[in-house]
Amino acid sequence: MSGLRRPLIAGNWKMNGLRADGEARARELARRAGGADAPPCDWVLCPPAPLLPVVAAATTGSPIGIGGQDCHPEASGAHTGDVAAAMLADAGCRWVIVGHSERRADHGESDALVAAKAQAAHAAGLVAIVCVGETEAERDDGRAHAVVARQIAGSLPRGASAANTVIAYEPVWAIGTGRTPTPDDVQAMHAHIRACVPAGIDAGALRILYGGSVKPGNAAQLLRLPDIDGALVGGASLAVEDFWAIGEATR
Ligand code: PGA
């Protein structure tokens, strides 16, 4: 972490939970994050869309922000099953994840579509958390930096800034697997990302999160790296103690 950028700890609940447990988890995190001795980070929870109202209610007045896990590039229309960025904002969101590798893989999302989604997020006043990351085969072939550079070039829309955009580097092979890159590899990739963001973005102010099997046991060693500005947490965000411990590692 760098003193220039406030750390951000974001929880991606993916397709997990019902209202009762989502509400209980959000309420307990809101209570802790509102405490005088809370760690010096920003917190975001990204629950499944049907849980947004209960999570919004449970976190009202607390330092916890909420976000969607995806949005459609268009503002409204005949798109069955999709959610518009303005609907997320209307539900209380300030954030939305776009281009998660599970969406890129499960729904064939291209860089261009991810950029359009990020642009829609910005138009709705949301901060887009834009995910990038190489597959295991791409890393083994020595192409990880080139792949991520291509994703950055293609997935950030015109108008992206350090204020309306966060980048999450999530190597696909590290998500949900318990495997993580070495701290040296993570730092090298984050420095590479900071070096290749488009000229319109203040790279020194841009927050770049690491995601992929972040746990209480590895958070401190990842978060102390100079170009890591926080974490996008999947599995460990479903347990209050684990997610809180990852935030504590920002101290
Ligand atoms: P994980 O997921 O922490 O369960 O590996 C991270 C993510 O996909 O955002």
PDB file of C-alpha atoms and ligand atoms in Angstrom:
ATOM      1  CA  MET A   1       0.000   0.000   0.000  1.00  0.00           C
ATOM      2  CA  SER A   2       1.005   3.589  -0.439  1.00  0.00           C
ATOM      3  CA  GLY A   3       0.017   6.507   1.748  1.00  0.00           C
ATOM      4  CA  LEU A   4      -1.198   8.215  -1.448  1.00  0.00           C
ATOM      5  CA  ARG A   5      -4.189   5.919  -1.879  1.00  0.00           C
ATOM      6  CA  ARG A   6      -6.703   4.862   0.742  1.00  0.00           C
ATOM      7  CA  PRO A   7      -7.008   1.068   0.804  1.00  0.00           C
ATOM      8  CA  LEU A   8     -10.254  -0.446  -0.444  1.00  0.00           C
ATOM      9  CA  ILE A   9     -11.542  -3.814   0.740  1.00  0.00           C
ATOM     10  CA  ALA A  10     -14.376  -5.087  -1.452  1.00  0.00           C
ATOM     11  CA  GLY A  11     -16.388  -8.255  -0.872  1.00  0.00           C
ATOM     12  CA  ASN A  12     -17.858 -10.065  -3.855  1.00  0.00           C
ATOM     13  CA  TRP A  13     -20.503 -12.406  -2.521  1.00  0.00           C
ATOM     14  CA  LYS A  14     -21.118 -13.843  -6.014  1.00  0.00           C
ATOM     15  CA  MET A  15     -24.268 -16.032  -6.145  1.00  0.00           C
ATOM     16  CA  ASN A  16     -24.324 -16.856  -2.435  1.00  0.00           C
ATOM     17  CA  GLY A  17     -26.716 -16.174   0.383  1.00  0.00           C
ATOM     18  CA  LEU A  18     -30.321 -15.372   1.117  1.00  0.00           C
ATOM     19  CA  ARG A  19     -31.738 -12.266   2.763  1.00  0.00           C
ATOM     20  CA  ALA A  20     -31.399 -13.428   6.353  1.00  0.00           C
ATOM     21  CA  ASP A  21     -27.704 -14.319   6.312  1.00  0.00           C
ATOM     22  CA  GLY A  22     -26.804 -11.450   3.979  1.00  0.00           C
ATOM     23  CA  GLU A  23     -28.503  -8.985   6.269  1.00  0.00           C
ATOM     24  CA  ALA A  24     -26.865 -10.406   9.391  1.00  0.00           C
ATOM     25  CA  ARG A  25     -23.404 -10.279   7.812  1.00  0.00           C
ATOM     26  CA  ALA A  26     -23.892  -6.730   6.536  1.00  0.00           C
ATOM     27  CA  ARG A  27     -25.255  -5.536   9.867  1.00  0.00           C
ATOM     28  CA  GLU A  28     -22.312  -6.929  11.811  1.00  0.00           C
ATOM     29  CA  LEU A  29     -19.771  -5.436   9.379  1.00  0.00           C
ATOM     30  CA  ALA A  30     -21.537  -2.072   9.537  1.00  0.00           C
ATOM     31  CA  ARG A  31     -21.366  -2.164  13.333  1.00  0.00           C
ATOM     32  CA  ARG A  32     -17.650  -2.945  13.299  1.00  0.00           C
ATOM     33  CA  ALA A  33     -16.739  -0.503  10.516  1.00  0.00           C
ATOM     34  CA  GLY A  34     -18.502   2.277  12.388  1.00  0.00           C
ATOM     35  CA  GLY A  35     -16.356   1.681  15.479  1.00  0.00           C
ATOM     36  CA  ALA A  36     -13.734   4.197  16.552  1.00  0.00           C
ATOM     37  CA  ASP A  37     -10.907   1.669  16.169  1.00  0.00           C
ATOM     38  CA  ALA A  38     -11.896   0.386  12.708  1.00  0.00           C
ATOM     39  CA  PRO A  39      -8.994  -0.087  10.254  1.00  0.00           C
ATOM     40  CA  PRO A  40      -8.172   2.810   7.908  1.00  0.00           C
ATOM     41  CA  CYS A  41      -9.796   1.446   4.746  1.00  0.00           C
ATOM     42  CA  ASP A  42     -12.898   1.857   2.607  1.00  0.00           C
ATOM     43  CA  TRP A  43     -15.304  -1.084   2.628  1.00  0.00           C
ATOM     44  CA  VAL A  44     -17.614  -2.247  -0.164  1.00  0.00           C
ATOM     45  CA  LEU A  45     -20.043  -5.163  -0.229  1.00  0.00           C
ATOM     46  CA  CYS A  46     -21.288  -6.527  -3.557  1.00  0.00           C
ATOM     47  CA  PRO A  47     -24.208  -8.862  -2.796  1.00  0.00           C
ATOM     48  CA  PRO A  48     -26.418 -10.601  -5.355  1.00  0.00           C
ATOM     49  CA  ALA A  49     -28.917  -8.077  -6.787  1.00  0.00           C
ATOM     50  CA  PRO A  50     -31.992  -9.343  -4.873  1.00  0.00           C
ATOM     51  CA  LEU A  51     -30.114  -8.787  -1.588  1.00  0.00           C
ATOM     52  CA  LEU A  52     -29.242  -5.145  -2.336  1.00  0.00           C
ATOM     53  CA  PRO A  53     -32.249  -3.690  -0.487  1.00  0.00           C
ATOM     54  CA  VAL A  54     -31.582  -5.562   2.760  1.00  0.00           C
ATOM     55  CA  VAL A  55     -27.840  -4.922   2.600  1.00  0.00           C
ATOM     56  CA  ALA A  56     -28.471  -1.232   1.849  1.00  0.00           C
ATOM     57  CA  ALA A  57     -30.822  -0.998   4.831  1.00  0.00           C
ATOM     58  CA  ALA A  58     -28.404  -2.833   7.111  1.00  0.00           C
ATOM     59  CA  THR A  59     -25.490  -0.546   6.194  1.00  0.00           C
ATOM     60  CA  THR A  60     -27.269   2.823   6.070  1.00  0.00           C
ATOM     61  CA  GLY A  61     -25.328   5.436   7.994  1.00  0.00           C
ATOM     62  CA  SER A  62     -22.241   3.212   8.223  1.00  0.00           C
ATOM     63  CA  PRO A  63     -18.924   3.540   6.331  1.00  0.00           C
ATOM     64  CA  ILE A  64     -19.809   0.457   4.249  1.00  0.00           C
ATOM     65  CA  GLY A  65     -20.574   1.119   0.606  1.00  0.00           C
ATOM     66  CA  ILE A  66     -22.517  -1.270  -1.568  1.00  0.00           C
ATOM     67  CA  GLY A  67     -22.092  -2.337  -5.156  1.00  0.00           C
ATOM     68  CA  GLY A  68     -23.531  -4.496  -7.895  1.00  0.00           C
ATOM     69  CA  GLN A  69     -21.705  -7.460  -9.415  1.00  0.00           C
ATOM     70  CA  ASP A  70     -22.455  -6.489 -13.020  1.00  0.00           C
ATOM     71  CA  CYS A  71     -24.545  -4.052 -15.061  1.00  0.00           C
ATOM     72  CA  HIS A  72     -25.881  -3.848 -18.603  1.00  0.00           C
ATOM     73  CA  PRO A  73     -24.278  -1.348 -20.987  1.00  0.00           C
ATOM     74  CA  GLU A  74     -27.626   0.217 -21.869  1.00  0.00           C
ATOM     75  CA  ALA A  75     -29.721   2.435 -19.645  1.00  0.00           C
ATOM     76  CA  SER A  76     -32.995   0.508 -20.062  1.00  0.00           C
ATOM     77  CA  GLY A  77     -34.874  -1.668 -22.484  1.00  0.00           C
ATOM     78  CA  ALA A  78     -35.732  -5.206 -23.498  1.00  0.00           C
ATOM     79  CA  HIS A  79     -32.886  -7.102 -21.805  1.00  0.00           C
ATOM     80  CA  THR A  80     -34.478  -9.865 -19.775  1.00  0.00           C
ATOM     81  CA  GLY A  81     -32.541 -10.761 -16.659  1.00  0.00           C
ATOM     82  CA  ASP A  82     -30.170  -7.801 -16.820  1.00  0.00           C
ATOM     83  CA  VAL A  83     -29.754  -4.872 -14.439  1.00  0.00           C
ATOM     84  CA  ALA A  84     -29.062  -1.274 -15.477  1.00  0.00           C
ATOM     85  CA  ALA A  85     -26.434   0.820 -13.719  1.00  0.00           C
ATOM     86  CA  ALA A  86     -29.035   3.436 -12.818  1.00  0.00           C
ATOM     87  CA  MET A  87     -31.080   0.721 -11.063  1.00  0.00           C
ATOM     88  CA  LEU A  88     -28.046  -0.136  -8.949  1.00  0.00           C
ATOM     89  CA  ALA A  89     -27.551   3.545  -8.095  1.00  0.00           C
ATOM     90  CA  ASP A  90     -31.248   3.806  -7.260  1.00  0.00           C
ATOM     91  CA  ALA A  91     -30.882   0.808  -4.908  1.00  0.00           C
ATOM     92  CA  GLY A  92     -28.137   2.652  -3.013  1.00  0.00           C
ATOM     93  CA  CYS A  93     -25.018   1.441  -4.827  1.00  0.00           C
ATOM     94  CA  ARG A  94     -21.975   3.611  -5.397  1.00  0.00           C
ATOM     95  CA  TRP A  95     -19.976   0.819  -7.005  1.00  0.00           C
ATOM     96  CA  VAL A  96     -20.278  -1.953  -9.576  1.00  0.00           C
ATOM     97  CA  ILE A  97     -17.926  -4.759 -10.571  1.00  0.00           C
ATOM     98  CA  VAL A  98     -17.568  -5.163 -14.346  1.00  0.00           C
ATOM     99  CA  GLY A  99     -15.587  -7.686 -16.376  1.00  0.00           C
ATOM    100  CA  HIS A 100     -15.174 -10.260 -13.622  1.00  0.00           C
ATOM    101  CA  SER A 101     -13.515 -13.326 -15.132  1.00  0.00           C
ATOM    102  CA  GLU A 102     -16.585 -15.432 -14.275  1.00  0.00           C
ATOM    103  CA  ARG A 103     -18.669 -13.069 -16.460  1.00  0.00           C
ATOM    104  CA  ARG A 104     -16.008 -13.028 -19.159  1.00  0.00           C
ATOM    105  CA  ALA A 105     -15.955 -16.853 -19.161  1.00  0.00           C
ATOM    106  CA  ASP A 106     -19.604 -17.738 -18.427  1.00  0.00           C
ATOM    107  CA  HIS A 107     -21.139 -15.031 -20.613  1.00  0.00           C
ATOM    108  CA  GLY A 108     -18.451 -14.514 -23.243  1.00  0.00           C
ATOM    109  CA  GLU A 109     -17.895 -10.889 -22.272  1.00  0.00           C
ATOM    110  CA  SER A 110     -15.333  -9.106 -24.427  1.00  0.00           C
ATOM    111  CA  ASP A 111     -13.115  -6.180 -23.467  1.00  0.00           C
ATOM    112  CA  ALA A 112     -15.334  -3.910 -25.581  1.00  0.00           C
ATOM    113  CA  LEU A 113     -18.459  -5.009 -23.703  1.00  0.00           C
ATOM    114  CA  VAL A 114     -16.705  -4.501 -20.373  1.00  0.00           C
ATOM    115  CA  ALA A 115     -15.732  -0.970 -21.451  1.00  0.00           C
ATOM    116  CA  ALA A 116     -19.347  -0.259 -22.425  1.00  0.00           C
ATOM    117  CA  LYS A 117     -20.515  -1.501 -19.035  1.00  0.00           C
ATOM    118  CA  ALA A 118     -17.953   0.673 -17.244  1.00  0.00           C
ATOM    119  CA  GLN A 119     -19.118   3.640 -19.314  1.00  0.00           C
ATOM    120  CA  ALA A 120     -22.730   2.945 -18.311  1.00  0.00           C
ATOM    121  CA  ALA A 121     -21.627   2.735 -14.695  1.00  0.00           C
ATOM    122  CA  HIS A 122     -19.930   6.126 -14.941  1.00  0.00           C
ATOM    123  CA  ALA A 123     -22.994   7.653 -16.604  1.00  0.00           C
ATOM    124  CA  ALA A 124     -25.049   6.469 -13.622  1.00  0.00           C
ATOM    125  CA  GLY A 125     -22.562   8.001 -11.188  1.00  0.00           C
ATOM    126  CA  LEU A 126     -21.075   4.665 -10.091  1.00  0.00           C
ATOM    127  CA  VAL A 127     -17.441   3.756  -9.581  1.00  0.00           C
ATOM    128  CA  ALA A 128     -16.595   0.823 -11.875  1.00  0.00           C
ATOM    129  CA  ILE A 129     -14.383  -1.908 -10.447  1.00  0.00           C
ATOM    130  CA  VAL A 130     -12.915  -3.236 -13.707  1.00  0.00           C
ATOM    131  CA  CYS A 131     -11.473  -6.745 -13.440  1.00  0.00           C
ATOM    132  CA  VAL A 132      -8.558  -8.051 -15.472  1.00  0.00           C
ATOM    133  CA  GLY A 133      -6.340 -11.108 -15.157  1.00  0.00           C
ATOM    134  CA  GLU A 134      -4.659 -13.852 -17.119  1.00  0.00           C
ATOM    135  CA  THR A 135      -5.484 -17.561 -17.278  1.00  0.00           C
ATOM    136  CA  GLU A 136      -3.038 -20.187 -16.097  1.00  0.00           C
ATOM    137  CA  ALA A 137      -2.089 -21.099 -19.681  1.00  0.00           C
ATOM    138  CA  GLU A 138      -1.392 -17.453 -20.462  1.00  0.00           C
ATOM    139  CA  ARG A 139       0.854 -17.144 -17.407  1.00  0.00           C
ATOM    140  CA  ASP A 140       2.666 -20.397 -18.233  1.00  0.00           C
ATOM    141  CA  ASP A 141       3.285 -19.074 -21.755  1.00  0.00           C
ATOM    142  CA  GLY A 142       4.838 -15.891 -20.364  1.00  0.00           C
ATOM    143  CA  ARG A 143       1.993 -13.793 -21.739  1.00  0.00           C
ATOM    144  CA  ALA A 144       0.441 -12.551 -18.478  1.00  0.00           C
ATOM    145  CA  HIS A 145       1.663  -8.958 -18.786  1.00  0.00           C
ATOM    146  CA  ALA A 146       0.696  -8.714 -22.457  1.00  0.00           C
ATOM    147  CA  VAL A 147      -2.789 -10.137 -21.808  1.00  0.00           C
ATOM    148  CA  VAL A 148      -3.439  -7.740 -18.952  1.00  0.00           C
ATOM    149  CA  ALA A 149      -2.155  -4.784 -20.995  1.00  0.00           C
ATOM    150  CA  ARG A 150      -4.606  -5.722 -23.752  1.00  0.00           C
ATOM    151  CA  GLN A 151      -7.461  -6.033 -21.248  1.00  0.00           C
ATOM    152  CA  ILE A 152      -6.613  -2.631 -19.750  1.00  0.00           C
ATOM    153  CA  ALA A 153      -6.455  -0.999 -23.186  1.00  0.00           C
ATOM    154  CA  GLY A 154      -9.792  -2.505 -24.220  1.00  0.00           C
ATOM    155  CA  SER A 155     -11.813  -2.474 -20.997  1.00  0.00           C
ATOM    156  CA  LEU A 156     -11.472   1.137 -19.837  1.00  0.00           C
ATOM    157  CA  PRO A 157     -13.886   3.579 -21.471  1.00  0.00           C
ATOM    158  CA  ARG A 158     -13.238   7.155 -22.500  1.00  0.00           C
ATOM    159  CA  GLY A 159     -13.725   9.321 -19.442  1.00  0.00           C
ATOM    160  CA  ALA A 160     -12.313   6.767 -17.023  1.00  0.00           C
ATOM    161  CA  SER A 161     -10.469   8.446 -14.156  1.00  0.00           C
ATOM    162  CA  ALA A 162      -8.929   7.528 -10.835  1.00  0.00           C
ATOM    163  CA  ALA A 163     -12.110   8.874  -9.224  1.00  0.00           C
ATOM    164  CA  ASN A 164     -14.619   6.769 -11.164  1.00  0.00           C
ATOM    165  CA  THR A 165     -12.597   3.617 -11.785  1.00  0.00           C
ATOM    166  CA  VAL A 166     -10.784   0.996  -9.735  1.00  0.00           C
ATOM    167  CA  ILE A 167      -8.882  -1.848 -11.380  1.00  0.00           C
ATOM    168  CA  ALA A 168      -8.921  -5.321  -9.846  1.00  0.00           C
ATOM    169  CA  TYR A 169      -6.148  -7.666 -10.922  1.00  0.00           C
ATOM    170  CA  GLU A 170      -7.490 -11.190 -10.510  1.00  0.00           C
ATOM    171  CA  PRO A 171      -5.457 -14.005 -12.075  1.00  0.00           C
ATOM    172  CA  VAL A 172      -8.113 -16.483 -13.189  1.00  0.00           C
ATOM    173  CA  TRP A 173      -6.131 -19.440 -11.828  1.00  0.00           C
ATOM    174  CA  ALA A 174      -6.055 -17.903  -8.338  1.00  0.00           C
ATOM    175  CA  ILE A 175      -9.810 -17.351  -7.990  1.00  0.00           C
ATOM    176  CA  GLY A 176     -11.400 -19.781  -5.571  1.00  0.00           C
ATOM    177  CA  THR A 177      -8.424 -22.144  -5.750  1.00  0.00           C
ATOM    178  CA  GLY A 178      -6.425 -21.250  -2.643  1.00  0.00           C
ATOM    179  CA  ARG A 179      -3.443 -20.509  -4.892  1.00  0.00           C
ATOM    180  CA  THR A 180      -1.944 -17.039  -5.186  1.00  0.00           C
ATOM    181  CA  PRO A 181       0.902 -15.581  -7.210  1.00  0.00           C
ATOM    182  CA  THR A 182       4.065 -14.787  -5.290  1.00  0.00           C
ATOM    183  CA  PRO A 183       4.203 -11.305  -3.753  1.00  0.00           C
ATOM    184  CA  ASP A 184       6.915 -10.422  -6.305  1.00  0.00           C
ATOM    185  CA  ASP A 185       4.652 -11.473  -9.183  1.00  0.00           C
ATOM    186  CA  VAL A 186       1.703  -9.496  -7.782  1.00  0.00           C
ATOM    187  CA  GLN A 187       3.808  -6.376  -7.253  1.00  0.00           C
ATOM    188  CA  ALA A 188       5.300  -6.665 -10.749  1.00  0.00           C
ATOM    189  CA  MET A 189       1.848  -6.979 -12.313  1.00  0.00           C
ATOM    190  CA  HIS A 190       0.398  -4.064 -10.344  1.00  0.00           C
ATOM    191  CA  ALA A 191       3.339  -1.828 -11.293  1.00  0.00           C
ATOM    192  CA  HIS A 192       2.841  -2.930 -14.913  1.00  0.00           C
ATOM    193  CA  ILE A 193      -0.874  -2.055 -14.746  1.00  0.00           C
ATOM    194  CA  ARG A 194      -0.108   1.351 -13.258  1.00  0.00           C
ATOM    195  CA  ALA A 195       2.395   1.946 -16.073  1.00  0.00           C
ATOM    196  CA  CYS A 196      -0.015   1.009 -18.860  1.00  0.00           C
ATOM    197  CA  VAL A 197      -3.247   2.778 -17.899  1.00  0.00           C
ATOM    198  CA  PRO A 198      -4.297   5.336 -20.533  1.00  0.00           C
ATOM    199  CA  ALA A 199      -2.869   8.840 -20.335  1.00  0.00           C
ATOM    200  CA  GLY A 200      -6.153  10.396 -19.175  1.00  0.00           C
ATOM    201  CA  ILE A 201      -6.004   8.514 -15.871  1.00  0.00           C
ATOM    202  CA  ASP A 202      -3.885   9.801 -12.991  1.00  0.00           C
ATOM    203  CA  ALA A 203      -2.001   6.535 -12.451  1.00  0.00           C
ATOM    204  CA  GLY A 204      -0.592   7.701  -9.127  1.00  0.00           C
ATOM    205  CA  ALA A 205      -4.093   8.162  -7.716  1.00  0.00           C
ATOM    206  CA  LEU A 206      -5.648   5.016  -9.253  1.00  0.00           C
ATOM    207  CA  ARG A 207      -6.536   2.219  -6.845  1.00  0.00           C
ATOM    208  CA  ILE A 208      -5.478  -1.237  -8.044  1.00  0.00           C
ATOM    209  CA  LEU A 209      -6.870  -4.145  -6.030  1.00  0.00           C
ATOM    210  CA  TYR A 210      -5.585  -7.705  -5.941  1.00  0.00           C
ATOM    211  CA  GLY A 211      -8.154 -10.521  -6.014  1.00  0.00           C
ATOM    212  CA  GLY A 212      -7.869 -14.303  -6.009  1.00  0.00           C
ATOM    213  CA  SER A 213      -7.823 -16.404  -2.827  1.00  0.00           C
ATOM    214  CA  VAL A 214      -7.213 -13.459  -0.491  1.00  0.00           C
ATOM    215  CA  LYS A 215      -7.540 -14.833   3.047  1.00  0.00           C
ATOM    216  CA  PRO A 216      -6.682 -13.575   6.537  1.00  0.00           C
ATOM    217  CA  GLY A 217      -3.463 -15.618   6.355  1.00  0.00           C
ATOM    218  CA  ASN A 218      -2.068 -13.960   3.200  1.00  0.00           C
ATOM    219  CA  ALA A 219      -3.707 -10.507   3.287  1.00  0.00           C
ATOM    220  CA  ALA A 220      -0.956  -8.709   5.188  1.00  0.00           C
ATOM    221  CA  GLN A 221       1.852  -9.832   2.901  1.00  0.00           C
ATOM    222  CA  LEU A 222      -0.158  -8.835  -0.193  1.00  0.00           C
ATOM    223  CA  LEU A 223      -1.447  -5.534   1.172  1.00  0.00           C
ATOM    224  CA  ARG A 224       1.971  -4.347   2.219  1.00  0.00           C
ATOM    225  CA  LEU A 225       3.197  -4.345  -1.408  1.00  0.00           C
ATOM    226  CA  PRO A 226       3.609  -0.773  -2.678  1.00  0.00           C
ATOM    227  CA  ASP A 227       1.271  -0.964  -5.685  1.00  0.00           C
ATOM    228  CA  ILE A 228      -1.496  -3.011  -4.025  1.00  0.00           C
ATOM    229  CA  ASP A 229      -4.252  -0.681  -2.851  1.00  0.00           C
ATOM    230  CA  GLY A 230      -6.696  -3.193  -1.472  1.00  0.00           C
ATOM    231  CA  ALA A 231      -8.391  -6.494  -2.175  1.00  0.00           C
ATOM    232  CA  LEU A 232     -11.387  -7.892  -4.030  1.00  0.00           C
ATOM    233  CA  VAL A 233     -12.413 -10.822  -1.872  1.00  0.00           C
ATOM    234  CA  GLY A 234     -14.714 -13.668  -2.887  1.00  0.00           C
ATOM    235  CA  GLY A 235     -14.983 -16.699  -0.603  1.00  0.00           C
ATOM    236  CA  ALA A 236     -13.500 -15.047   2.479  1.00  0.00           C
ATOM    237  CA  SER A 237     -16.019 -12.185   2.248  1.00  0.00           C
ATOM    238  CA  LEU A 238     -18.787 -14.620   3.208  1.00  0.00           C
ATOM    239  CA  ALA A 239     -17.454 -14.946   6.766  1.00  0.00           C
ATOM    240  CA  VAL A 240     -17.485 -11.764   8.853  1.00  0.00           C
ATOM    241  CA  GLU A 241     -14.399 -12.717  10.859  1.00  0.00           C
ATOM    242  CA  ASP A 242     -12.336 -13.455   7.756  1.00  0.00           C
ATOM    243  CA  PHE A 243     -13.429 -10.368   5.838  1.00  0.00           C
ATOM    244  CA  TRP A 244     -12.847  -8.178   8.870  1.00  0.00           C
ATOM    245  CA  ALA A 245      -9.387  -9.684   9.380  1.00  0.00           C
ATOM    246  CA  ILE A 246      -8.496  -8.802   5.774  1.00  0.00           C
ATOM    247  CA  GLY A 247      -9.508  -5.194   6.481  1.00  0.00           C
ATOM    248  CA  GLU A 248      -7.429  -5.260   9.663  1.00  0.00           C
ATOM    249  CA  ALA A 249      -4.431  -6.168   7.505  1.00  0.00           C
ATOM    250  CA  THR A 250      -4.557  -2.643   5.993  1.00  0.00           C
ATOM    251  CA  ARG A 251      -3.265  -1.162   9.250  1.00  0.00           C
TER     252      ARG A 251
HETATM  253  P1  PGA B   1     -11.907 -15.681  -4.220  1.00  0.00           P
HETATM  254  O1  PGA B   1     -12.641 -14.813  -5.366  1.00  0.00           O
HETATM  255  O2  PGA B   1     -11.468 -14.706  -3.146  1.00  0.00           O
HETATM  256  O3  PGA B   1     -12.954 -16.638  -3.738  1.00  0.00           O
HETATM  257  O4  PGA B   1     -10.742 -16.334  -4.864  1.00  0.00           O
HETATM  258  C1  PGA B   1     -12.166 -13.547  -5.733  1.00  0.00           C
HETATM  259  C2  PGA B   1     -13.048 -12.984  -6.825  1.00  0.00           C
HETATM  260  O5  PGA B   1     -13.436 -13.713  -7.723  1.00  0.00           O
HETATM  261  O6  PGA B   1     -13.373 -11.768  -6.806  1.00  0.00           O
END
